[in-house]
């Protein structure tokens, strides 16, 4: 069951981060072409500002946050950690992961709820085009759900490791991450 | 009382090794819940979580990181040190000076001081040691040269300062140019002084003809053109920093492709690295915003500003204390964490004293540079020790003369703010 969950999370991470990479490269291409079109043809893309701000930037962050956590890429200060006993590190990881999971799960509840309401009412943001307003909320909810589940798994893993004395999940690598 | 408890919780989480962005979020959420209950917390989470990352101006962070990844991919970074060594290798301490110059060049590419220190460690320390340089001198100059990336545009630290402080990012980036050059000269002068005191610590290298020197530029000209273009369009007002960052990334992608270094795998790796680094920074900004709301609601900042303004001390004394705090924090915390934690509190105090926010942003970064090479956890010193496989104490001792020289430079920047503000004031 644990292995299945781990595999499923890794697969979802890969899928979402691929979307994040596409969004990142799309921002580069759109802004580059926008500036070029403005100076060469006096015809900038009027939709680029809204598309990037509303959809692409949230996707770049929320679709990568779980993968970044899995890759230990979130920066942390480990001055004291290297001197802590393993049991203490497990306790800190359990509490920290559980607390952060609560924060992300609160976002899931808030944003999936609001995305559903906006989708049902066909809510749009008026701009150059009518932008469906449920999409950004859905992006936040989906990314938060994935990282929330990952954090809950981490919290449970560290707690079980602490209670059983077996390393069910590895400790985060030392060094600034 | 609540504010003190939440700040203590934040430092406890940071000390426990919880990622900076997560620690800020948890402490902020606890504080908001204690202050206003679920309705207040839900209201702030539902606005901040999306508004923090949906800002158009924020795209300069992932774009400049992407530009750095593409430039590194093109192999130009490796050519920098070789070229600088050919140009100045013959002068006393030439390889150490070349390290400072390539540190400035790499800083212009990457904006990340640890990445700069790691790259310089791999190339310049073995070259210096082979030539008989004293290891402490070699390690010290690499550690301090890596910090130039935080100052020379495009600096991610300055962009984050601009976002947190709501100050013109373009002016900040241009404001970093003169101090960046001054820091480079400070490192060079410190090296020359150390070599003058003990010439045996840095034997001279071989000489090269002018034709060989010119030929060495072949590997770096594309980068010089790209960086000149990016900085030039910001200075001339042709493009915003946001637009310039995307054009820089596209230009670096084109250079990597022209040099035949870009395949699908390399493109994926570069983009993934940029995505993760951007996400890490965005997480810190999100946490800082949540925490910032709590701080604003408790009214700590206005009380602090009023308290400092009422003190019967000259403004320079307050600035000196602030810089001392920044240097001490730099010994323990990452530069981005320092910025998001301290700017919302310190900037109103500094502005109430009559100082310019652009000037403060640049001085803050220079002070942060010192912390990066100071014990106990100067991050760059750790990176150099790890990558060059040298004792950590050797790096810290070697960086010490540079730390002293930096203090002198900070004093000059405090005494003459125009050194920072002149170039931004000339912008279109």
PDB file of C-alpha atoms in Angstrom, chain B residues 21-227:
ATOM      1  CA  UNK B  21       9.170  28.840   3.347  1.00  0.00           C
ATOM      2  CA  UNK B  22       7.351  26.225   5.405  1.00  0.00           C
ATOM      3  CA  UNK B  23       8.565  27.671   8.723  1.00  0.00           C
ATOM      4  CA  UNK B  24       7.330  31.145   7.756  1.00  0.00           C
ATOM      5  CA  UNK B  25       3.952  29.743   6.667  1.00  0.00           C
ATOM      6  CA  UNK B  26       3.430  27.677   9.823  1.00  0.00           C
ATOM      7  CA  UNK B  27       4.402  30.538  12.157  1.00  0.00           C
ATOM      8  CA  UNK B  28       2.231  32.988  10.201  1.00  0.00           C
ATOM      9  CA  UNK B  29      -0.778  30.649  10.191  1.00  0.00           C
ATOM     10  CA  UNK B  30      -0.468  30.015  13.945  1.00  0.00           C
ATOM     11  CA  UNK B  31      -0.210  33.760  14.576  1.00  0.00           C
ATOM     12  CA  UNK B  32      -3.185  34.636  12.357  1.00  0.00           C
ATOM     13  CA  UNK B  33      -5.316  31.906  13.918  1.00  0.00           C
ATOM     14  CA  UNK B  34      -4.450  33.097  17.430  1.00  0.00           C
ATOM     15  CA  UNK B  35      -5.106  36.709  16.445  1.00  0.00           C
ATOM     16  CA  UNK B  36      -8.392  36.423  14.552  1.00  0.00           C
ATOM     17  CA  UNK B  37      -9.531  32.797  14.468  1.00  0.00           C
ATOM     18  CA  UNK B  38     -10.618  30.769  11.439  1.00  0.00           C
ATOM     19  CA  UNK B  39     -12.424  33.572   9.510  1.00  0.00           C
ATOM     20  CA  UNK B  40      -9.337  35.800   9.445  1.00  0.00           C
ATOM     21  CA  UNK B  41      -7.011  32.913   8.592  1.00  0.00           C
ATOM     22  CA  UNK B  42      -9.271  31.599   5.816  1.00  0.00           C
ATOM     23  CA  UNK B  43      -9.637  35.090   4.345  1.00  0.00           C
ATOM     24  CA  UNK B  44      -5.903  35.699   4.201  1.00  0.00           C
ATOM     25  CA  UNK B  45      -5.032  32.216   2.918  1.00  0.00           C
ATOM     26  CA  UNK B  46      -7.604  32.428   0.136  1.00  0.00           C
ATOM     27  CA  UNK B  47      -6.204  35.733  -1.160  1.00  0.00           C
ATOM     28  CA  UNK B  48      -2.465  35.443  -0.418  1.00  0.00           C
ATOM     29  CA  UNK B  49      -1.974  31.930  -1.782  1.00  0.00           C
ATOM     30  CA  UNK B  50      -2.919  32.980  -5.282  1.00  0.00           C
ATOM     31  CA  UNK B  51      -2.000  36.674  -5.362  1.00  0.00           C
ATOM     32  CA  UNK B  52       1.601  36.000  -4.229  1.00  0.00           C
ATOM     33  CA  UNK B  53       2.398  33.839  -7.239  1.00  0.00           C
ATOM     34  CA  UNK B  54       0.170  35.439  -9.861  1.00  0.00           C
ATOM     35  CA  UNK B  55       2.127  38.668 -10.094  1.00  0.00           C
ATOM     36  CA  UNK B  56       3.407  39.379 -13.616  1.00  0.00           C
ATOM     37  CA  UNK B  57       6.500  41.123 -12.207  1.00  0.00           C
ATOM     38  CA  UNK B  58       7.501  37.890 -10.480  1.00  0.00           C
ATOM     39  CA  UNK B  59       8.386  36.197 -13.774  1.00  0.00           C
ATOM     40  CA  UNK B  60      11.817  37.841 -13.764  1.00  0.00           C
ATOM     41  CA  UNK B  61      12.872  35.314 -11.085  1.00  0.00           C
ATOM     42  CA  UNK B  62      12.239  32.103 -13.078  1.00  0.00           C
ATOM     43  CA  UNK B  63      13.382  33.775 -16.302  1.00  0.00           C
ATOM     44  CA  UNK B  64      16.760  34.954 -14.950  1.00  0.00           C
ATOM     45  CA  UNK B  65      17.286  31.535 -13.337  1.00  0.00           C
ATOM     46  CA  UNK B  66      16.430  29.894 -16.665  1.00  0.00           C
ATOM     47  CA  UNK B  67      18.880  32.230 -18.438  1.00  0.00           C
ATOM     48  CA  UNK B  68      21.619  31.160 -16.004  1.00  0.00           C
ATOM     49  CA  UNK B  69      20.841  27.478 -16.586  1.00  0.00           C
ATOM     50  CA  UNK B  70      21.098  27.908 -20.362  1.00  0.00           C
ATOM     51  CA  UNK B  71      24.352  29.888 -20.098  1.00  0.00           C
ATOM     52  CA  UNK B  72      25.855  27.222 -17.832  1.00  0.00           C
ATOM     53  CA  UNK B  73      24.651  24.609 -20.320  1.00  0.00           C
ATOM     54  CA  UNK B  74      26.469  26.390 -23.143  1.00  0.00           C
ATOM     55  CA  UNK B  75      29.797  25.929 -21.315  1.00  0.00           C
ATOM     56  CA  UNK B  76      30.586  29.642 -21.376  1.00  0.00           C
ATOM     57  CA  UNK B  77      31.003  29.779 -17.599  1.00  0.00           C
ATOM     58  CA  UNK B  78      33.990  27.432 -17.790  1.00  0.00           C
ATOM     59  CA  UNK B  79      35.682  29.665 -20.355  1.00  0.00           C
ATOM     60  CA  UNK B  80      35.402  32.738 -18.112  1.00  0.00           C
ATOM     61  CA  UNK B  81      38.147  31.800 -15.676  1.00  0.00           C
ATOM     62  CA  UNK B  82      40.477  30.582 -18.448  1.00  0.00           C
ATOM     63  CA  UNK B  83      40.088  33.853 -20.321  1.00  0.00           C
ATOM     64  CA  UNK B  84      40.547  35.997 -17.194  1.00  0.00           C
ATOM     65  CA  UNK B  85      43.625  33.965 -16.203  1.00  0.00           C
ATOM     66  CA  UNK B  86      45.195  34.556 -19.630  1.00  0.00           C
ATOM     67  CA  UNK B  87      44.599  38.313 -19.352  1.00  0.00           C
ATOM     68  CA  UNK B  88      45.840  38.876 -15.785  1.00  0.00           C
ATOM     69  CA  UNK B  89      47.706  35.660 -14.909  1.00  0.00           C
ATOM     70  CA  UNK B  90      51.113  37.346 -15.210  1.00  0.00           C
ATOM     71  CA  UNK B  91      50.503  40.059 -12.594  1.00  0.00           C
ATOM     72  CA  UNK B  92      51.181  39.267  -8.899  1.00  0.00           C
ATOM     73  CA  UNK B  93      48.257  37.248  -7.557  1.00  0.00           C
ATOM     74  CA  UNK B  94      47.020  37.031 -11.147  1.00  0.00           C
ATOM     75  CA  UNK B  95      44.998  33.835 -10.776  1.00  0.00           C
ATOM     76  CA  UNK B  96      43.323  35.162  -7.628  1.00  0.00           C
ATOM     77  CA  UNK B  97      42.465  38.366  -9.495  1.00  0.00           C
ATOM     78  CA  UNK B  98      41.182  36.265 -12.389  1.00  0.00           C
ATOM     79  CA  UNK B  99      38.978  34.460  -9.870  1.00  0.00           C
ATOM     80  CA  UNK B 100      37.489  37.783  -8.733  1.00  0.00           C
ATOM     81  CA  UNK B 101      36.882  38.857 -12.345  1.00  0.00           C
ATOM     82  CA  UNK B 102      35.329  35.552 -13.341  1.00  0.00           C
ATOM     83  CA  UNK B 103      33.266  35.710 -10.116  1.00  0.00           C
ATOM     84  CA  UNK B 104      31.894  39.038 -11.321  1.00  0.00           C
ATOM     85  CA  UNK B 105      31.249  37.533 -14.760  1.00  0.00           C
ATOM     86  CA  UNK B 106      29.605  34.450 -13.333  1.00  0.00           C
ATOM     87  CA  UNK B 107      27.571  36.659 -11.030  1.00  0.00           C
ATOM     88  CA  UNK B 108      26.256  38.407 -14.087  1.00  0.00           C
ATOM     89  CA  UNK B 109      25.180  35.040 -15.438  1.00  0.00           C
ATOM     90  CA  UNK B 110      23.734  33.269 -12.480  1.00  0.00           C
ATOM     91  CA  UNK B 111      22.513  35.561  -9.708  1.00  0.00           C
ATOM     92  CA  UNK B 112      23.215  32.704  -7.281  1.00  0.00           C
ATOM     93  CA  UNK B 113      26.262  33.051  -5.048  1.00  0.00           C
ATOM     94  CA  UNK B 114      26.433  29.398  -4.075  1.00  0.00           C
ATOM     95  CA  UNK B 115      26.314  28.314  -7.728  1.00  0.00           C
ATOM     96  CA  UNK B 116      29.072  30.827  -8.488  1.00  0.00           C
ATOM     97  CA  UNK B 117      31.200  29.602  -5.560  1.00  0.00           C
ATOM     98  CA  UNK B 118      30.731  25.965  -6.587  1.00  0.00           C
ATOM     99  CA  UNK B 119      31.725  26.640 -10.203  1.00  0.00           C
ATOM    100  CA  UNK B 120      34.717  28.777  -9.216  1.00  0.00           C
ATOM    101  CA  UNK B 121      35.839  26.136  -6.702  1.00  0.00           C
ATOM    102  CA  UNK B 122      35.916  23.490  -9.406  1.00  0.00           C
ATOM    103  CA  UNK B 123      37.934  25.580 -11.866  1.00  0.00           C
ATOM    104  CA  UNK B 124      40.062  28.186 -10.088  1.00  0.00           C
ATOM    105  CA  UNK B 125      41.178  26.494  -6.836  1.00  0.00           C
ATOM    106  CA  UNK B 126      42.913  23.535  -8.569  1.00  0.00           C
ATOM    107  CA  UNK B 127      44.591  25.999 -10.982  1.00  0.00           C
ATOM    108  CA  UNK B 128      45.820  28.218  -8.123  1.00  0.00           C
ATOM    109  CA  UNK B 129      47.070  25.289  -6.046  1.00  0.00           C
ATOM    110  CA  UNK B 130      48.911  23.842  -9.055  1.00  0.00           C
ATOM    111  CA  UNK B 131      50.693  27.161  -9.446  1.00  0.00           C
ATOM    112  CA  UNK B 132      51.798  27.087  -5.804  1.00  0.00           C
ATOM    113  CA  UNK B 133      49.246  29.474  -4.254  1.00  0.00           C
ATOM    114  CA  UNK B 134      48.827  29.381  -0.504  1.00  0.00           C
ATOM    115  CA  UNK B 135      45.597  27.336  -0.001  1.00  0.00           C
ATOM    116  CA  UNK B 136      44.001  29.802   2.424  1.00  0.00           C
ATOM    117  CA  UNK B 137      44.463  32.681  -0.007  1.00  0.00           C
ATOM    118  CA  UNK B 138      43.032  30.576  -2.849  1.00  0.00           C
ATOM    119  CA  UNK B 139      39.972  29.389  -0.876  1.00  0.00           C
ATOM    120  CA  UNK B 140      39.267  32.804   0.623  1.00  0.00           C
ATOM    121  CA  UNK B 141      39.219  34.618  -2.708  1.00  0.00           C
ATOM    122  CA  UNK B 142      36.921  31.991  -4.251  1.00  0.00           C
ATOM    123  CA  UNK B 143      34.457  32.174  -1.338  1.00  0.00           C
ATOM    124  CA  UNK B 144      34.221  35.958  -1.423  1.00  0.00           C
ATOM    125  CA  UNK B 145      34.174  36.183  -5.250  1.00  0.00           C
ATOM    126  CA  UNK B 146      31.162  33.874  -5.341  1.00  0.00           C
ATOM    127  CA  UNK B 147      29.146  36.431  -3.364  1.00  0.00           C
ATOM    128  CA  UNK B 148      29.405  38.934  -6.234  1.00  0.00           C
ATOM    129  CA  UNK B 149      26.499  37.098  -7.850  1.00  0.00           C
ATOM    130  CA  UNK B 150      24.163  38.599  -5.244  1.00  0.00           C
ATOM    131  CA  UNK B 151      25.003  42.108  -6.359  1.00  0.00           C
ATOM    132  CA  UNK B 152      25.872  42.222 -10.038  1.00  0.00           C
ATOM    133  CA  UNK B 153      22.749  42.248 -12.226  1.00  0.00           C
ATOM    134  CA  UNK B 154      20.737  40.167 -12.772  1.00  0.00           C
ATOM    135  CA  UNK B 155      20.758  39.534  -9.033  1.00  0.00           C
ATOM    136  CA  UNK B 156      17.946  37.339  -7.708  1.00  0.00           C
ATOM    137  CA  UNK B 157      18.503  38.822  -4.228  1.00  0.00           C
ATOM    138  CA  UNK B 158      17.920  42.364  -5.521  1.00  0.00           C
ATOM    139  CA  UNK B 159      14.801  41.249  -7.409  1.00  0.00           C
ATOM    140  CA  UNK B 160      13.418  39.674  -4.234  1.00  0.00           C
ATOM    141  CA  UNK B 161      14.232  42.848  -2.303  1.00  0.00           C
ATOM    142  CA  UNK B 162      12.317  44.812  -4.964  1.00  0.00           C
ATOM    143  CA  UNK B 163       9.295  42.529  -4.681  1.00  0.00           C
ATOM    144  CA  UNK B 164       9.215  42.473  -0.877  1.00  0.00           C
ATOM    145  CA  UNK B 165       9.900  46.223  -0.551  1.00  0.00           C
ATOM    146  CA  UNK B 166       7.740  47.217  -3.542  1.00  0.00           C
ATOM    147  CA  UNK B 167      10.635  49.163  -5.067  1.00  0.00           C
ATOM    148  CA  UNK B 168      11.527  49.501  -8.778  1.00  0.00           C
ATOM    149  CA  UNK B 169      13.385  46.302  -9.710  1.00  0.00           C
ATOM    150  CA  UNK B 170      14.971  47.988 -12.737  1.00  0.00           C
ATOM    151  CA  UNK B 171      16.496  50.732 -10.575  1.00  0.00           C
ATOM    152  CA  UNK B 172      17.703  48.185  -8.050  1.00  0.00           C
ATOM    153  CA  UNK B 173      19.429  46.095 -10.710  1.00  0.00           C
ATOM    154  CA  UNK B 174      21.097  49.133 -12.245  1.00  0.00           C
ATOM    155  CA  UNK B 175      21.953  50.395  -8.725  1.00  0.00           C
ATOM    156  CA  UNK B 176      23.931  47.196  -8.161  1.00  0.00           C
ATOM    157  CA  UNK B 177      26.350  47.866 -11.033  1.00  0.00           C
ATOM    158  CA  UNK B 178      28.686  50.485  -9.456  1.00  0.00           C
ATOM    159  CA  UNK B 179      28.819  48.748  -6.038  1.00  0.00           C
ATOM    160  CA  UNK B 180      29.393  45.446  -7.890  1.00  0.00           C
ATOM    161  CA  UNK B 181      32.403  46.948  -9.666  1.00  0.00           C
ATOM    162  CA  UNK B 182      33.605  48.451  -6.355  1.00  0.00           C
ATOM    163  CA  UNK B 183      33.313  45.090  -4.590  1.00  0.00           C
ATOM    164  CA  UNK B 184      35.291  43.468  -7.419  1.00  0.00           C
ATOM    165  CA  UNK B 185      38.004  46.138  -7.061  1.00  0.00           C
ATOM    166  CA  UNK B 186      37.974  45.671  -3.284  1.00  0.00           C
ATOM    167  CA  UNK B 187      38.641  41.944  -3.720  1.00  0.00           C
ATOM    168  CA  UNK B 188      41.411  42.664  -6.263  1.00  0.00           C
ATOM    169  CA  UNK B 189      43.042  45.281  -3.986  1.00  0.00           C
ATOM    170  CA  UNK B 190      42.864  42.902  -1.005  1.00  0.00           C
ATOM    171  CA  UNK B 191      44.568  40.197  -3.085  1.00  0.00           C
ATOM    172  CA  UNK B 192      47.277  42.654  -4.199  1.00  0.00           C
ATOM    173  CA  UNK B 193      47.851  43.703  -0.582  1.00  0.00           C
ATOM    174  CA  UNK B 194      48.117  40.088   0.601  1.00  0.00           C
ATOM    175  CA  UNK B 195      50.541  39.242  -2.206  1.00  0.00           C
ATOM    176  CA  UNK B 196      52.591  42.400  -1.551  1.00  0.00           C
ATOM    177  CA  UNK B 197      52.921  41.326   2.078  1.00  0.00           C
ATOM    178  CA  UNK B 198      53.961  37.805   1.142  1.00  0.00           C
ATOM    179  CA  UNK B 199      54.824  37.292  -2.544  1.00  0.00           C
ATOM    180  CA  UNK B 200      55.518  33.579  -1.997  1.00  0.00           C
ATOM    181  CA  UNK B 201      51.798  33.032  -1.354  1.00  0.00           C
ATOM    182  CA  UNK B 202      50.933  33.687  -5.012  1.00  0.00           C
ATOM    183  CA  UNK B 203      53.642  32.895  -7.587  1.00  0.00           C
ATOM    184  CA  UNK B 204      53.308  34.624 -10.985  1.00  0.00           C
ATOM    185  CA  UNK B 205      51.912  32.663 -13.917  1.00  0.00           C
ATOM    186  CA  UNK B 206      53.159  32.469 -17.524  1.00  0.00           C
ATOM    187  CA  UNK B 207      52.788  35.461 -19.869  1.00  0.00           C
ATOM    188  CA  UNK B 208      50.664  35.467 -23.031  1.00  0.00           C
ATOM    189  CA  UNK B 209      50.853  37.448 -26.264  1.00  0.00           C
ATOM    190  CA  UNK B 210      48.140  39.990 -27.101  1.00  0.00           C
ATOM    191  CA  UNK B 211      46.930  37.710 -29.910  1.00  0.00           C
ATOM    192  CA  UNK B 212      46.522  34.847 -27.409  1.00  0.00           C
ATOM    193  CA  UNK B 213      44.651  37.171 -25.068  1.00  0.00           C
ATOM    194  CA  UNK B 214      42.261  38.197 -27.819  1.00  0.00           C
ATOM    195  CA  UNK B 215      41.777  34.584 -28.874  1.00  0.00           C
ATOM    196  CA  UNK B 216      40.806  33.673 -25.295  1.00  0.00           C
ATOM    197  CA  UNK B 217      37.764  35.944 -25.579  1.00  0.00           C
ATOM    198  CA  UNK B 218      36.316  33.709 -28.279  1.00  0.00           C
ATOM    199  CA  UNK B 219      34.625  31.507 -25.693  1.00  0.00           C
ATOM    200  CA  UNK B 220      33.012  34.354 -23.765  1.00  0.00           C
ATOM    201  CA  UNK B 221      32.023  37.045 -26.255  1.00  0.00           C
ATOM    202  CA  UNK B 222      28.496  35.696 -26.685  1.00  0.00           C
ATOM    203  CA  UNK B 223      27.899  35.941 -22.950  1.00  0.00           C
ATOM    204  CA  UNK B 224      29.286  39.479 -22.795  1.00  0.00           C
ATOM    205  CA  UNK B 225      26.961  40.545 -25.633  1.00  0.00           C
ATOM    206  CA  UNK B 226      23.955  38.861 -23.995  1.00  0.00           C
ATOM    207  CA  UNK B 227      24.556  40.419 -20.577  1.00  0.00           C
TER     208      UNK B 227
END
